[in-house]
Amino acid sequence: MKLQTRDIRALALLVVVLVLGLIYRYSGGDAAPKVVVASVDPVTLAEKKLAKLRDTAATMQSKEASLKDIAANLSAREKGMLTAETAAQAQAQLIQIVRRLGAAEMPPVEIRSTEIGPVRTLGADYGEAVVSISVECRVDQLVNILAGIQAEPQLISASDLRVVSTGAKEKTVGARMTISGVVPKKLIPTKSGGTR
């Protein structure tokens, strides 16, 4: 069998392509970067994880101690809240405190009128029971009542104090003050939409 010219050229071209392909392959002409796989030492990796867990465990003890201190502090402060089943009972406690403080004065100071306000929201977790009280007394008695309110163990305070002179000869004043006390959030009336 005799090869045609065309077949000879095709074979020559094939030999040239093969030679060029071999040269290209072995000369490092590959432009794609080689992927280098890092050698992972499982022992070193485990030691790093263990050290990280130990650090976390060490900080957990201090965080737990801080949480216990905060919870104890909160519990001590919440003991001063007015404890009652209803908002009206909490407001009655406020009135009783002022009556007791007024009765301790000489002569006793009587409450002339009371006005009960709504229980309002105080922060996210508490409520505030509000009562407005009017009294007529001497200035020193009013100061003693205000000081007594601040000295009470309950979380109560006087605000919105209005004083008017009623008797210059007897040195008496008419005072209207608002007394507020901290109550649990459950005593705040809910609105019709279900929100407080």
C-alpha positions as CSV (number, residue, x, y, z in Angstrom):
1,M,0.0,0.0,0.0
2,K,1.3,3.2,-1.1
3,L,0.8,6.4,1.0
4,Q,-0.6,9.3,-0.7
5,T,0.9,12.8,-0.4
6,R,-2.0,13.9,1.5
7,D,-1.6,11.0,4.1
8,I,2.1,11.8,4.4
9,R,1.4,15.4,5.2
10,A,-1.2,14.4,7.8
11,L,1.2,12.0,9.5
12,A,4.0,14.7,9.5
13,L,1.5,17.2,11.0
14,L,0.5,14.6,13.7
15,V,4.1,13.9,14.6
16,V,4.8,17.7,14.9
17,V,1.7,18.2,17.1
18,L,2.7,15.3,19.3
19,V,6.3,16.6,19.7
20,L,5.0,20.1,20.5
21,G,2.5,18.6,23.0
22,L,5.2,16.7,24.8
23,I,7.5,19.7,24.9
24,Y,4.7,21.9,26.3
25,R,3.8,19.3,29.0
26,Y,7.2,18.7,30.3
27,S,8.5,22.2,30.1
28,G,6.1,23.6,32.8
29,G,4.0,25.7,30.4
30,D,0.9,24.9,32.5
31,A,-0.5,28.4,33.4
32,A,-3.0,27.1,36.0
33,P,-1.8,27.5,39.6
34,K,-1.1,24.3,41.5
35,V,-3.4,23.7,44.4
36,V,-1.4,23.4,47.6
37,V,-3.1,21.4,50.2
38,A,-2.0,22.4,53.7
39,S,-1.1,19.6,55.9
40,V,-3.5,19.5,58.8
41,D,-2.2,18.2,62.1
42,P,-5.3,16.9,63.9
43,V,-3.4,17.0,67.3
44,T,-2.6,20.7,66.9
45,L,-6.1,21.5,65.8
46,A,-7.6,19.7,68.8
47,E,-5.2,21.5,71.1
48,K,-6.3,24.9,69.8
49,K,-10.0,23.9,70.2
50,L,-9.3,22.7,73.7
51,A,-7.6,26.0,74.6
52,K,-10.5,28.0,73.3
53,L,-13.0,25.9,75.3
54,R,-10.9,26.4,78.5
55,D,-10.9,30.1,78.0
56,T,-14.7,30.1,77.5
57,A,-15.2,27.9,80.6
58,A,-13.0,30.3,82.7
59,T,-15.0,33.3,81.7
60,M,-18.3,31.4,82.4
61,Q,-17.6,31.1,86.1
62,S,-17.1,34.9,86.5
63,K,-20.2,35.6,84.3
64,E,-22.3,33.2,86.5
65,A,-21.0,35.0,89.6
66,S,-21.9,38.4,88.2
67,L,-25.4,37.1,87.2
68,K,-26.0,35.8,90.8
69,D,-24.9,39.2,92.2
70,I,-27.2,41.1,89.9
71,A,-30.1,38.7,90.7
72,A,-29.6,39.1,94.4
73,N,-29.4,42.9,94.0
74,L,-32.6,42.9,91.9
75,S,-34.3,40.7,94.5
76,A,-33.4,43.1,97.3
77,R,-34.6,46.1,95.4
78,E,-37.9,44.4,94.4
79,K,-38.7,43.8,98.1
80,G,-39.5,47.5,98.2
81,M,-42.3,47.1,95.7
82,L,-45.9,47.5,96.9
83,T,-47.3,44.1,97.1
84,A,-51.0,43.9,96.4
85,E,-53.5,41.8,94.5
86,T,-55.1,44.8,92.7
87,A,-54.1,48.3,91.8
88,A,-56.6,49.8,94.2
89,Q,-55.0,47.9,97.1
90,A,-51.6,49.3,96.1
91,Q,-53.0,52.8,96.0
92,A,-54.7,52.2,99.4
93,Q,-51.3,51.2,100.8
94,L,-49.9,54.6,99.7
95,I,-52.7,56.4,101.4
96,Q,-52.2,54.4,104.6
97,I,-48.5,55.2,104.6
98,V,-49.2,59.0,104.5
99,R,-51.9,58.6,107.1
100,R,-49.5,56.8,109.4
101,L,-46.8,59.5,108.9
102,G,-49.4,62.3,109.5
103,A,-50.7,60.6,112.7
104,A,-47.1,60.6,114.1
105,E,-47.0,64.4,114.0
106,M,-48.1,66.6,117.0
107,P,-50.9,67.6,116.4
108,P,-51.8,64.8,114.0
109,V,-52.1,65.8,110.3
110,E,-55.2,64.5,108.6
111,I,-55.6,63.9,104.9
112,R,-58.2,66.4,103.6
113,S,-58.8,64.7,100.2
114,T,-57.4,62.0,98.0
115,E,-57.4,61.5,94.2
116,I,-56.5,58.2,92.8
117,G,-54.8,58.2,89.5
118,P,-54.3,55.4,87.0
119,V,-51.5,52.8,87.4
120,R,-49.0,53.6,84.6
121,T,-46.2,51.8,83.0
122,L,-42.8,52.3,84.7
123,G,-40.1,50.9,82.4
124,A,-40.6,47.5,80.7
125,D,-41.2,45.4,83.8
126,Y,-42.9,47.5,86.4
127,G,-45.9,49.8,87.1
128,E,-46.4,53.0,89.0
129,A,-49.4,53.4,91.4
130,V,-50.2,57.1,91.8
131,V,-52.3,58.9,94.5
132,S,-52.7,62.7,95.0
133,I,-53.2,63.8,98.6
134,S,-54.2,67.2,100.1
135,V,-53.3,68.1,103.7
136,E,-53.3,71.2,105.8
137,C,-50.5,71.5,108.3
138,R,-47.5,73.5,109.5
139,V,-44.5,73.7,107.3
140,D,-42.3,71.6,109.7
141,Q,-45.0,68.9,109.7
142,L,-45.0,68.9,105.9
143,V,-41.2,68.5,105.9
144,N,-41.4,65.7,108.3
145,I,-44.0,63.9,106.2
146,L,-41.9,64.3,103.1
147,A,-38.8,63.0,104.9
148,G,-40.8,60.1,106.2
149,I,-41.9,59.2,102.7
150,Q,-38.3,59.0,101.6
151,A,-37.3,57.0,104.6
152,E,-40.0,54.3,104.0
153,P,-38.6,50.8,103.0
154,Q,-41.1,50.7,100.1
155,L,-40.1,52.2,96.7
156,I,-42.3,55.3,97.0
157,S,-41.7,59.0,96.4
158,A,-43.5,62.3,96.5
159,S,-43.7,64.4,93.4
160,D,-45.7,67.3,92.1
161,L,-45.8,69.2,95.4
162,R,-47.9,72.4,95.5
163,V,-47.9,74.5,98.7
164,V,-50.2,77.4,99.4
165,S,-50.3,79.5,102.6
166,T,-53.6,79.1,104.4
167,G,-53.1,80.7,107.8
168,A,-50.4,83.3,108.3
169,K,-51.3,83.6,112.0
170,E,-51.0,79.9,112.7
171,K,-48.3,79.4,110.1
172,T,-50.2,76.7,108.3
173,V,-50.0,75.7,104.6
174,G,-52.2,73.7,102.3
175,A,-50.2,71.1,100.4
176,R,-51.2,68.9,97.5
177,M,-48.7,66.2,96.6
178,T,-48.6,63.2,94.4
179,I,-47.3,60.0,95.9
180,S,-46.0,57.2,93.6
181,G,-45.1,53.7,94.4
182,V,-43.6,50.9,92.3
183,V,-45.9,47.9,91.7
184,P,-45.5,44.7,89.7
185,K,-46.4,44.9,86.0
186,K,-49.4,42.6,86.4
187,L,-51.3,45.4,88.2
188,I,-51.2,47.6,85.0
189,P,-54.6,47.5,83.4
190,T,-54.5,46.0,79.9
191,K,-55.9,48.0,77.0
192,S,-58.6,46.6,74.7
193,G,-56.0,45.6,72.1
194,G,-54.3,43.3,74.6
195,T,-51.3,45.6,75.1
196,R,-50.3,47.3,78.4
